[in-house]
Amino acid sequence: MSDPKTLSEKIWDAHVVHSEAGQPDLLYVDLHLVHEVTSAQAFEALRMAGRKVRRPDLTIATADHNVPTADRDKPWPDPLSIQQVDVLDANVGQFDLTYFGVNDVRQGIVHVIGPEQGLTQPGLTIVCGDSHTATHGALGALAIGIGTSEVEHVLATQTLPQARPKTMAVEVNGELAQGVVAKDVILSIIRTIGVSGGIGHVIEYRGDTIRSLSMEGRMTVCNMSIEGGARAGLVAPDDKTFAYLEGRPFAPKGQDWERALDYWRSLPTDDAAKFDKTVSLRAEDIEPSVTWGTTPAQSVNVTGHVPDPDSFADPGARELGWRSLRYMDLQPNTAIEDISLDRVFIGSCTNSRIEDLRSAASVVRGYKVSPKVSAMVVPGSGLVKAQAEAEGLDQIFLEAGFEWRDAGCSMCLGMNPDFLLAGERCASTSNRNFEGRQGPGGRTHLVSPQMAAAAAINGHFVDIRGWRRN
Amino acid sequence: MDPVTRIQGVALPLNRADVDTDQIIPAKYLKLVERTGFGRFLFDSWRKDESFVLNDPRYAGAQVLISGPNFGCGSSREHAPWALQDYGFRAVIAPSFADIFRNNCAKIGLLLVPLPQDEVDILLKRAEANPNTQVIVDLESQSVSVAGESWSLNFDVDPFVKHCLLNGLDDISLTLQHEADISAFEAQRPDFLPRTKVTA
Ligand code: SF4
């Protein structure tokens, strides 16, 4: 019997190509996801060095960050965006990569399309030049965000030198109350461990609460691992994972499916394996959460109040708290439900999957968006959009006064035509409330899709637990 | 990558925790397809405030940045280290750094110097009190000191990163020395693993 191992250690050890004392391990990469913003300089460097893409058959590209989500067939407003996507088009052509371009129905946010296509599978090593790559960990893959030089490295060698991370277990047990969802779970976890609590670690999310989440919910949780500072985050694959994957375009078929299943079933953490760090939360303590500040750890329950930074023991937290409140233009002790909003954004790789849209639509049905609010829904992929339209969700949103857009990162990052104006306050289902993240001077409050939907209708935050669905 | 050995220069004090890469360079500047020219957008929003330390002419030409814990958190954008380097910074001193940012800096030769908070505080105070303070970061001896003074502070650096920085090594070439290992690994990969290309 070999030493007991955790899920992430099993995946790591199965991918070490070369290991030498005093050096990082050289890991093989099973799947490399490429997008327009972090790849141009990598392809250029490859060309300059006369190198090729080693494994085009393990690489896939899409355009998501910098694309408009409306009127795509008309000329795009920003020539630089056109250029960046044109450069990607040219690179995938030159290096012969599989590409879901803007006119492909499979185009979408890179972290939505991997699982959707069945490319994301348990036990894989996955990299992408994007910090939210951990999303793919929801299927039991070890998925790591990398920078552009590392993108170049993977393109050229299909490997990545990486220092072995430490392991961290985040255990959530118990039953979530009605209206409390995956987004609230991860916001509570980050509130508990802090924005740097996960540095140097891979988090495995465990416990019966995590097991009870749908695959989409697990993706929401894993997605925000980086907001706790973690290298990656994952959930052990189980029957739910296998049922999600079966029949997807790139999932194994026939005999391969059986062989893959055998491998996948061997992956979960051994009973006797030890984690370097363990954190536990009780599901009963988790409530619908809203961020009040400018880091994802600064959140409170919707029934709570904006905290008074003077009450924080740590001087650094106090100073940061006041800075955040000044930026957010909030006073201490304001009731969260009294905060009124200008914009609502439902989308991003955290919450733009079909389940997210269904749950937001179930809140919206039969209501109208507050006249003070401008609200939009941006599906995570062209296929999510098509599915939602087949279910009539687009009509529910449109009748309520939401805009219904094409797939992309949209207002998650203030790069494409969708962004907040200075001073605008937004309830957003995305993952970062940093200063200016959704546009210079914009103010972001992170919430779940249901909470965002209810806020759009009321013009301020409301506790979704008391919501009367039509 | 140019070798990194010894850096001496003015140190800019940026006493903030959790400086994220969206602050270092906002997304709207990530549309460029080159690696250079990002320095003029460094800390773009904060720079609009005249009292922001980057606008203080006494720190012009600073080569060392001193900041708070969890520096470089958030987005993986390598444009953040590119912007710092393009602006003229060659080293960043802070109590801790985010993982992806740390890897990105190692690849481009921007030296990260982790020091305990109390030691960072000393350097911050010195730089704030006297902008002419010349901070010296020496990679070989893994030490930080102030020109003309005899004390020094030691910092940790990954031995492999140190080796690559001191010698200006290109890590793709290093990896390709293991070509035989990579090919051997590929030969034994099970064929149920996914391919992005559908073969007939
Ligand atoms: S949706 Fe936002 S967080 Fe996700 S990949 Fe796009 S920009 Fe990054």
XYZ file of C-alpha atoms and ligand atoms in Angstrom:
678
model
C 0.000 0.000 0.000
C 1.411 3.385 -0.936
C 1.260 6.376 1.403
C -2.168 7.856 1.921
C -2.639 10.913 -0.288
C -5.057 13.725 -0.821
C -6.880 14.213 -4.113
C -4.581 17.010 -5.230
C -1.455 15.057 -4.271
C -2.630 12.092 -6.344
C -3.137 14.291 -9.382
C 0.162 16.063 -8.816
C 2.167 12.864 -8.444
C 0.602 11.368 -11.560
C 1.813 14.331 -13.624
C 5.414 14.785 -12.548
C 7.589 14.541 -15.653
C 10.816 15.401 -13.916
C 11.721 16.002 -10.323
C 15.007 17.095 -8.829
C 15.976 18.241 -5.346
C 16.079 22.014 -5.061
C 13.980 22.556 -8.169
C 10.269 22.865 -8.813
C 8.597 19.743 -10.176
C 8.043 19.705 -13.905
C 4.337 18.909 -14.352
C 2.644 17.653 -17.475
C -0.383 19.694 -18.546
C -3.400 17.737 -19.827
C -5.419 20.712 -20.997
C -4.443 24.302 -21.812
C -7.174 26.915 -22.207
C -6.213 30.064 -24.071
C -7.945 33.442 -24.375
C -7.184 36.701 -26.145
C -5.913 38.855 -23.270
C -3.033 36.804 -21.884
C -1.872 34.971 -24.996
C -0.756 37.474 -27.656
C 2.662 38.124 -26.101
C 3.152 34.387 -25.531
C 2.505 33.484 -29.168
C 4.740 36.331 -30.275
C 7.594 35.081 -28.087
C 7.087 31.585 -29.463
C 7.429 32.908 -32.995
C 10.544 34.912 -32.127
C 12.180 31.801 -30.700
C 11.125 29.701 -33.698
C 9.107 27.351 -31.481
C 5.867 25.532 -32.189
C 2.887 24.658 -30.030
C 3.877 21.227 -28.808
C 0.372 19.826 -28.391
C -2.323 21.662 -30.356
C -4.546 18.681 -29.544
C -4.413 19.554 -25.819
C -5.005 23.260 -26.363
C -8.216 25.175 -26.952
C -8.856 28.882 -27.431
C -11.781 31.266 -27.157
C -12.351 35.018 -27.002
C -14.200 36.174 -23.910
C -12.660 39.034 -21.915
C -12.535 41.734 -24.506
C -15.569 41.050 -26.692
C -18.727 43.176 -26.772
C -21.851 41.395 -25.538
C -24.242 43.340 -27.759
C -24.306 44.244 -31.453
C -21.382 42.010 -32.250
C -22.232 41.966 -35.914
C -21.870 45.759 -36.032
C -18.423 47.388 -35.981
C -16.930 47.051 -32.475
C -16.456 50.329 -30.624
C -12.794 49.859 -29.739
C -10.187 49.236 -32.464
C -7.779 47.848 -29.846
C -10.300 45.150 -28.928
C -10.702 44.269 -32.584
C -6.948 44.058 -32.929
C -6.554 41.822 -29.878
C -9.180 39.359 -31.077
C -7.758 39.503 -34.624
C -4.348 38.619 -33.229
C -5.866 35.586 -31.489
C -7.645 34.599 -34.711
C -4.323 34.774 -36.554
C -2.466 32.845 -33.853
C -4.939 29.979 -33.693
C -4.719 29.828 -37.479
C -0.941 29.820 -37.583
C -0.544 27.304 -34.747
C -3.544 25.193 -35.789
C -5.539 25.319 -32.557
C -9.155 24.413 -31.882
C -10.975 27.710 -31.497
C -14.426 28.808 -30.386
C -14.438 32.256 -31.993
C -17.087 34.933 -31.519
C -19.330 33.518 -34.215
C -19.258 29.987 -32.826
C -22.246 29.086 -30.640
C -19.793 27.318 -28.303
C -17.924 30.592 -27.607
C -18.031 31.802 -24.034
C -16.134 32.441 -20.845
C -13.211 30.069 -20.852
C -14.145 28.606 -17.449
C -17.715 27.990 -18.523
C -16.931 26.235 -21.790
C -14.379 23.716 -20.443
C -16.867 21.862 -18.223
C -19.730 22.463 -20.661
C -17.846 20.711 -23.455
C -16.773 17.849 -21.212
C -13.114 18.794 -21.712
C -12.721 19.434 -18.001
C -12.496 16.008 -16.402
C -11.470 14.552 -13.035
C -7.787 13.936 -12.471
C -6.549 16.301 -15.185
C -4.012 19.056 -14.817
C -5.497 22.159 -16.415
C -3.921 25.568 -16.856
C -5.144 28.860 -18.247
C -3.736 32.361 -18.290
C -6.423 33.451 -15.893
C -6.637 33.424 -12.114
C -10.098 31.842 -11.949
C -8.918 28.613 -13.536
C -9.666 26.844 -10.242
C -13.297 26.728 -11.449
C -12.423 23.482 -13.244
C -11.511 21.964 -9.878
C -15.227 21.437 -9.294
C -14.918 18.314 -11.451
C -11.913 17.041 -9.518
C -9.212 18.494 -11.782
C -6.110 20.300 -10.544
C -6.558 23.619 -12.311
C -4.019 26.388 -11.958
C -4.044 30.008 -13.099
C -0.830 31.165 -14.790
C 0.730 34.278 -16.302
C 1.716 34.969 -19.887
C 5.324 33.720 -19.630
C 3.927 30.482 -18.240
C 1.396 30.344 -21.076
C 4.341 30.526 -23.453
C 6.087 27.780 -21.498
C 3.073 25.477 -21.710
C 2.533 26.192 -25.396
C 6.157 25.302 -26.110
C 6.603 22.306 -23.814
C 3.148 21.171 -22.568
C 4.711 21.247 -19.097
C 4.966 23.740 -16.273
C 7.601 23.958 -13.547
C 5.703 24.386 -10.290
C 6.644 24.287 -6.628
C 4.635 21.627 -4.817
C 1.784 23.386 -3.012
C 0.632 22.727 0.533
C -2.780 21.198 1.098
C -5.705 22.760 2.883
C -9.060 21.192 3.691
C -12.099 23.430 3.908
C -14.894 21.385 5.454
C -18.483 22.542 5.294
C -21.068 20.351 6.975
C -24.764 20.702 7.636
C -27.793 21.834 5.698
C -27.981 25.192 3.969
C -31.124 27.188 4.691
C -33.540 27.916 1.862
C -32.135 30.818 -0.174
C -28.557 30.234 0.929
C -26.489 29.075 -2.050
C -22.977 28.228 -3.237
C -22.016 31.904 -3.603
C -22.850 32.509 0.046
C -20.805 29.454 0.996
C -17.668 30.681 -0.753
C -18.091 34.283 0.449
C -18.330 32.907 3.997
C -15.257 30.744 3.469
C -13.249 33.736 2.243
C -14.539 35.832 5.131
C -13.202 33.099 7.428
C -9.779 32.431 5.882
C -9.120 35.969 4.601
C -7.847 37.038 1.184
C -4.395 35.611 1.801
C -5.326 32.580 3.939
C -4.820 30.187 1.038
C -1.452 31.446 -0.254
C 0.759 28.526 -1.265
C -2.078 26.012 -0.773
C -4.459 23.963 -2.851
C -7.863 23.873 -1.168
C -9.991 20.745 -1.195
C -13.619 21.604 -0.420
C -15.110 18.769 1.600
C -18.058 17.874 3.762
C -21.676 17.020 3.152
C -22.686 20.591 2.312
C -20.197 20.654 -0.571
C -21.302 17.171 -1.691
C -24.921 18.341 -1.727
C -24.137 21.210 -4.115
C -24.873 20.778 -7.803
C -21.932 20.761 -10.225
C -22.675 24.398 -11.043
C -22.639 25.223 -7.336
C -19.303 23.476 -6.890
C -17.945 25.506 -9.809
C -19.035 28.719 -8.079
C -17.196 27.646 -4.928
C -13.991 26.525 -6.655
C -14.052 29.608 -8.906
C -13.354 31.955 -6.020
C -10.469 29.948 -4.505
C -8.063 32.609 -5.740
C -9.968 35.239 -3.755
C -8.783 33.361 -0.683
C -5.262 33.421 -2.136
C -5.201 29.692 -3.011
C -3.251 28.201 -5.899
C -6.225 26.003 -6.810
C -9.391 24.567 -5.332
C -11.095 21.272 -5.983
C -13.859 18.870 -5.030
C -13.539 15.082 -5.183
C -15.365 13.588 -8.165
C -18.472 11.539 -7.375
C -21.530 10.160 -9.136
C -22.838 13.697 -9.639
C -19.632 14.562 -11.481
C -19.857 11.484 -13.677
C -23.541 12.097 -14.471
C -22.699 15.707 -15.406
C -19.955 14.597 -17.789
C -21.579 11.638 -19.489
C -22.500 12.384 -23.078
C -20.785 15.777 -23.309
C -18.973 16.348 -26.623
C -15.409 15.755 -25.390
C -16.181 13.273 -22.597
C -14.852 9.745 -23.111
C -17.170 7.289 -24.850
C -17.744 3.524 -24.765
C -14.805 1.550 -23.401
C -12.880 4.746 -22.757
C -15.697 5.909 -20.483
C -15.357 2.749 -18.383
C -11.596 3.085 -18.154
C -11.877 6.747 -17.270
C -14.418 5.927 -14.556
C -11.991 3.475 -12.977
C -9.351 6.175 -12.843
C -11.748 8.841 -11.571
C -12.975 6.580 -8.761
C -9.408 6.131 -7.524
C -8.912 9.871 -7.044
C -10.710 10.914 -3.839
C -8.531 11.664 -0.821
C -7.540 8.561 1.148
C -9.076 8.327 4.607
C -5.711 8.424 6.347
C -4.320 11.320 4.294
C -3.369 14.480 6.146
C -3.839 18.109 5.153
C -1.391 20.827 6.129
C -4.270 23.004 7.300
C -7.967 22.441 7.997
C -10.776 24.969 8.332
C -14.359 24.041 9.199
C -17.634 25.882 8.738
C -21.179 24.941 9.657
C -23.761 25.360 6.921
C -26.301 26.562 9.491
C -24.089 29.595 10.205
C -24.062 30.702 6.561
C -26.535 33.363 5.476
C -27.081 35.288 2.241
C -23.951 37.429 2.002
C -23.146 40.849 0.570
C -19.690 42.425 0.319
C -19.455 45.946 1.707
C -15.800 46.716 0.923
C -13.134 46.379 -1.724
C -11.854 42.874 -1.017
C -13.956 39.701 -1.317
C -13.323 38.950 2.374
C -15.187 42.091 3.426
C -18.713 40.690 3.501
C -21.598 40.544 5.955
C -24.986 38.886 6.107
C -27.743 40.678 4.240
C -29.591 41.316 7.494
C -26.449 42.879 8.968
C -24.836 46.296 8.848
C -21.777 47.882 7.332
C -19.175 47.361 10.057
C -17.401 50.135 11.910
C -13.706 49.723 11.066
C -12.811 51.303 14.423
C -14.115 48.117 16.005
C -11.472 46.006 14.196
C -8.655 44.868 16.468
C -5.969 44.766 13.791
C -4.637 48.222 12.804
C -4.048 47.088 9.207
C -7.646 45.874 8.874
C -8.893 49.133 10.411
C -6.973 51.245 7.916
C -8.061 49.034 5.004
C -11.660 49.119 6.301
C -11.767 52.905 6.305
C -10.132 53.063 2.879
C -12.751 50.646 1.563
C -15.650 52.566 3.091
C -14.388 55.834 1.632
C -14.100 54.235 -1.785
C -17.525 52.589 -1.463
C -19.055 55.809 -0.109
C -20.659 53.985 2.812
C -21.092 54.922 6.466
C -20.454 52.460 9.293
C -23.592 50.841 10.740
C -25.704 51.371 7.602
C -28.154 48.485 7.233
C -27.210 46.424 4.170
C -30.860 46.398 3.090
C -30.790 50.220 3.009
C -28.053 50.335 0.368
C -29.593 51.380 -2.934
C -28.234 50.390 -6.309
C -27.781 51.822 -9.790
C -26.795 48.691 -11.666
C -27.194 44.927 -11.436
C -24.934 42.472 -13.255
C -25.781 38.781 -13.464
C -22.937 36.980 -15.208
C -19.198 36.088 -15.028
C -17.428 32.755 -14.663
C -18.699 32.630 -11.069
C -22.425 32.741 -11.801
C -23.432 32.620 -15.475
C -24.334 28.980 -15.933
C -27.790 27.692 -16.700
C -28.582 26.932 -13.060
C -27.603 30.486 -12.073
C -29.881 31.934 -14.733
C -32.727 29.620 -13.736
C -32.510 30.643 -10.120
C -32.321 34.338 -10.951
C -35.278 33.962 -13.321
C -37.334 32.233 -10.624
C -36.933 35.365 -8.489
C -37.630 37.787 -11.324
C -40.685 36.100 -12.823
C -43.662 38.446 -12.802
C -41.758 41.418 -11.339
C -40.254 44.545 -12.882
C -36.768 45.937 -12.440
C -36.795 49.061 -10.264
C -36.912 52.219 -12.433
C -33.759 53.413 -10.628
C -31.772 50.380 -11.715
C -30.265 49.297 -14.988
C -29.825 45.528 -14.991
C -28.275 43.004 -17.331
C -27.940 39.250 -17.678
C -24.922 37.911 -19.550
C -24.906 34.140 -20.139
C -21.546 32.405 -19.729
C -21.543 30.822 -23.167
C -23.451 30.760 -26.413
C -24.794 27.356 -25.434
C -25.986 28.581 -22.026
C -27.727 31.401 -23.861
C -29.389 28.989 -26.296
C -30.488 26.706 -23.442
C -31.919 29.629 -21.478
C -33.825 30.810 -24.532
C -35.178 27.302 -25.111
C -36.514 27.422 -21.539
C -37.976 30.903 -22.007
C -35.727 32.489 -19.381
C -34.747 35.302 -21.740
C -38.409 36.337 -21.924
C -38.714 36.443 -18.144
C -35.667 38.703 -17.914
C -36.652 40.890 -20.851
C -40.228 41.351 -19.617
C -38.889 42.407 -16.247
C -36.648 44.991 -17.894
C -33.263 43.243 -17.846
C -30.968 43.438 -20.842
C -30.249 40.011 -22.341
C -26.746 39.820 -23.803
C -24.332 37.638 -25.741
C -21.761 35.505 -23.901
C -18.572 36.962 -22.477
C -16.861 38.319 -19.379
C -18.796 41.552 -19.820
C -18.973 43.791 -16.773
C -16.911 41.473 -14.579
C -13.722 43.360 -15.384
C -14.173 46.777 -16.969
C -12.319 45.974 -20.164
C -14.968 45.640 -22.861
C -17.855 48.062 -23.557
C -19.719 46.943 -20.389
C -18.481 48.852 -17.351
C -19.631 50.954 -14.412
C -19.394 54.724 -14.518
C -17.602 56.475 -11.680
C -19.784 56.508 -8.580
C -22.237 53.888 -9.825
C -23.132 51.187 -7.328
C -23.664 47.654 -8.583
C -24.918 44.353 -7.199
C -22.822 41.846 -9.090
C -22.645 38.065 -9.240
C -18.970 38.231 -10.243
C -15.973 37.538 -8.014
C -14.015 40.745 -7.441
C -15.038 43.956 -5.734
C -11.616 45.572 -6.014
C -11.484 49.328 -6.521
C -12.317 50.070 -10.152
C -12.683 46.399 -11.069
C -15.932 46.960 -12.968
C -14.856 50.385 -14.229
C -12.899 53.315 -12.746
C -14.716 54.677 -9.702
C -17.398 51.944 -9.872
C -18.591 50.358 -6.614
C -19.189 46.628 -6.535
C -21.148 44.505 -4.064
C -20.750 40.760 -4.624
C -23.853 38.602 -4.155
C -25.538 35.413 -5.378
C -27.692 35.426 -8.544
C -30.926 35.313 -6.511
C -29.821 38.190 -4.322
C -28.794 40.202 -7.391
C -32.158 39.539 -9.027
C -34.108 40.589 -5.934
C -31.940 43.697 -5.567
C -32.672 44.665 -9.178
C -36.394 44.548 -8.520
C -36.311 46.453 -5.231
C -33.553 48.922 -6.069
C -31.777 47.925 -2.862
C -30.609 44.716 -1.195
C -33.274 42.460 0.275
C -33.100 39.184 2.152
C -33.965 36.542 -0.415
C -35.211 34.242 2.338
C -38.406 36.284 2.608
C -38.946 36.565 -1.155
C -42.400 35.745 -2.535
C -41.979 33.970 -5.830
C -44.711 34.556 -8.399
C 15.956 37.759 -19.347
C 18.772 39.960 -18.044
C 20.564 38.607 -14.966
C 19.547 40.119 -11.626
C 22.322 40.602 -9.077
C 22.443 43.809 -7.072
C 19.936 46.630 -7.104
C 20.577 50.010 -5.541
C 18.211 52.937 -5.700
C 15.500 55.123 -4.274
C 12.724 53.169 -2.566
C 9.103 54.182 -3.016
C 6.937 53.561 0.079
C 3.429 52.297 -0.764
C 2.061 51.401 2.638
C -1.058 49.432 1.701
C -2.169 45.834 2.239
C -3.620 43.613 -0.504
C -2.488 45.711 -3.462
C -4.205 43.819 -6.287
C -3.196 43.606 -9.928
C -6.312 45.538 -10.978
C -4.782 48.510 -9.109
C -1.308 47.885 -10.524
C -2.781 48.013 -14.013
C -6.526 48.270 -14.750
C -8.101 45.930 -17.308
C -8.767 48.643 -19.856
C -5.028 48.753 -20.590
C -4.730 45.024 -21.235
C -5.723 45.365 -24.873
C -2.205 45.971 -26.084
C -0.532 42.989 -27.693
C 3.040 44.013 -26.811
C 5.002 43.442 -23.631
C 6.341 46.956 -23.231
C 4.825 50.375 -22.673
C 2.667 49.525 -19.665
C 4.681 51.656 -17.213
C 2.752 54.802 -18.012
C -0.453 53.104 -16.833
C 1.032 51.832 -13.563
C -1.370 52.471 -10.629
C -3.490 54.425 -13.082
C -6.452 55.189 -10.789
C -4.420 55.985 -7.704
C -2.167 58.274 -9.723
C -5.128 60.538 -10.472
C -4.847 61.599 -6.826
C -2.083 64.212 -6.758
C -1.013 63.241 -3.272
C -0.367 59.630 -4.332
C 3.241 58.754 -3.613
C 4.025 57.890 -7.240
C 3.392 61.542 -8.078
C 5.911 62.736 -5.505
C 8.933 63.990 -7.494
C 11.253 63.151 -4.604
C 10.795 59.462 -5.470
C 11.402 59.898 -9.202
C 13.480 57.087 -10.628
C 12.727 54.719 -7.733
C 13.948 51.188 -8.382
C 12.590 49.534 -5.261
C 8.938 49.431 -4.223
C 8.040 48.776 -0.573
C 4.476 47.693 0.177
C 2.114 45.724 2.426
C 1.154 42.041 2.712
C -0.452 39.975 -0.070
C 1.026 42.229 -2.743
C -0.047 41.342 -6.297
C -3.238 39.493 -5.367
C -6.113 39.040 -7.805
C -5.895 38.692 -11.549
C -3.081 36.627 -13.108
C -2.253 39.417 -15.573
C 1.497 39.474 -16.205
C 0.884 43.025 -17.390
C 1.184 43.952 -13.686
C 4.849 42.936 -13.319
C 5.489 44.245 -16.851
C 4.101 47.637 -15.795
C 6.190 47.723 -12.606
C 9.317 46.801 -14.533
C 8.584 49.150 -17.404
C 8.129 51.986 -14.917
C 11.612 51.269 -13.594
C 11.112 49.065 -10.557
C 13.545 46.184 -10.253
C 12.574 44.849 -6.827
C 9.490 44.805 -4.590
C 9.790 44.431 -0.813
C 6.676 43.281 1.094
C 5.659 40.911 3.908
C 4.023 38.489 1.448
C 3.150 38.093 -2.218
C 0.330 36.369 -4.082
C 1.361 33.089 -5.737
C 0.671 33.794 -9.412
C 2.236 37.243 -9.155
C 5.331 35.691 -7.605
C 5.686 33.197 -10.440
C 5.168 35.913 -13.041
C 7.876 38.088 -11.497
C 10.352 35.222 -11.417
C 9.865 34.731 -15.160
C 10.660 38.318 -16.054
C 13.395 39.092 -13.549
C 11.502 41.356 -11.173
C 12.968 40.481 -7.781
C 10.534 39.902 -4.912
C 11.888 40.384 -1.425
C 9.751 38.966 1.392
C 10.577 40.409 4.824
C 8.682 40.201 8.132
C 6.175 43.025 8.668
C 8.300 44.731 11.366
C 11.307 44.872 9.051
C 9.186 46.159 6.173
C 7.876 48.812 8.563
C 11.422 49.958 9.322
C 12.193 50.330 5.620
C 8.862 52.062 4.965
C 9.593 54.587 7.710
C 13.081 55.216 6.428
C 11.856 55.751 2.875
C 8.998 57.978 4.034
C 11.254 60.065 6.287
C 14.029 60.443 3.778
C 13.234 59.941 0.101
C 16.938 59.995 -0.735
C 17.473 56.765 1.181
C 19.350 54.398 -1.122
C 18.133 50.879 -0.541
C 20.382 48.039 -1.661
C 18.990 44.610 -2.491
C 21.655 41.993 -3.053
C 20.427 38.701 -4.452
C 23.649 36.730 -4.046
C 23.795 37.350 -0.290
C 19.966 37.569 -0.002
C 20.215 40.789 1.947
C 18.672 44.250 2.091
C 20.583 47.229 3.432
C 20.767 50.993 3.232
C 23.766 52.579 1.510
C 26.367 53.848 3.967
C 25.016 51.847 6.919
C 26.415 48.639 8.287
C 23.285 46.620 9.186
C 21.450 44.291 6.816
C 18.266 42.218 6.674
C 18.143 38.747 5.191
C 15.375 37.456 2.954
C 14.325 34.074 1.609
C 14.298 33.225 -2.049
C 13.597 29.923 -3.747
C 17.047 28.492 -4.603
C 16.016 27.619 -8.139
C 14.518 31.050 -8.761
C 17.713 32.569 -7.411
C 19.829 30.468 -9.733
C 17.721 31.446 -12.758
C 17.689 35.150 -11.837
C 21.426 35.363 -11.162
C 22.186 33.722 -14.480
C 19.350 35.224 -16.500
C 18.221 31.750 -17.576
C 15.343 31.142 -19.971
C 13.314 28.419 -18.336
C 11.836 27.091 -21.563
C 15.330 26.085 -22.649
C 15.871 24.523 -19.231
C 12.686 22.501 -19.562
C 13.579 21.391 -23.071
C 16.672 19.743 -21.622
C 14.150 17.214 -20.275
C 12.719 16.511 -23.708
C 13.297 12.776 -23.297
C 11.338 12.757 -20.029
C 8.486 14.685 -21.616
C 8.292 12.305 -24.569
C 8.432 9.278 -22.292
C 5.632 10.732 -20.186
C 3.536 11.371 -23.288
C 4.043 7.834 -24.518
C 2.411 6.369 -21.416
C -0.547 8.771 -21.117
C -3.770 6.751 -21.276
C -5.721 7.375 -24.473
C -9.037 8.015 -22.719
C -7.723 11.471 -21.811
C -9.425 14.284 -23.717
C -8.177 15.807 -26.968
C -9.339 19.157 -28.241
C -9.147 17.901 -31.790
C -11.610 15.311 -32.916
C -9.733 12.749 -34.945
C -11.650 10.624 -37.398
S -15.711 36.386 -16.088
Fe -14.406 37.784 -14.971
S -13.217 36.573 -13.572
Fe -14.126 35.196 -15.074
S -12.577 34.904 -16.640
Fe -13.854 36.613 -17.287
S -12.894 38.443 -16.457
Fe -11.982 36.684 -15.411
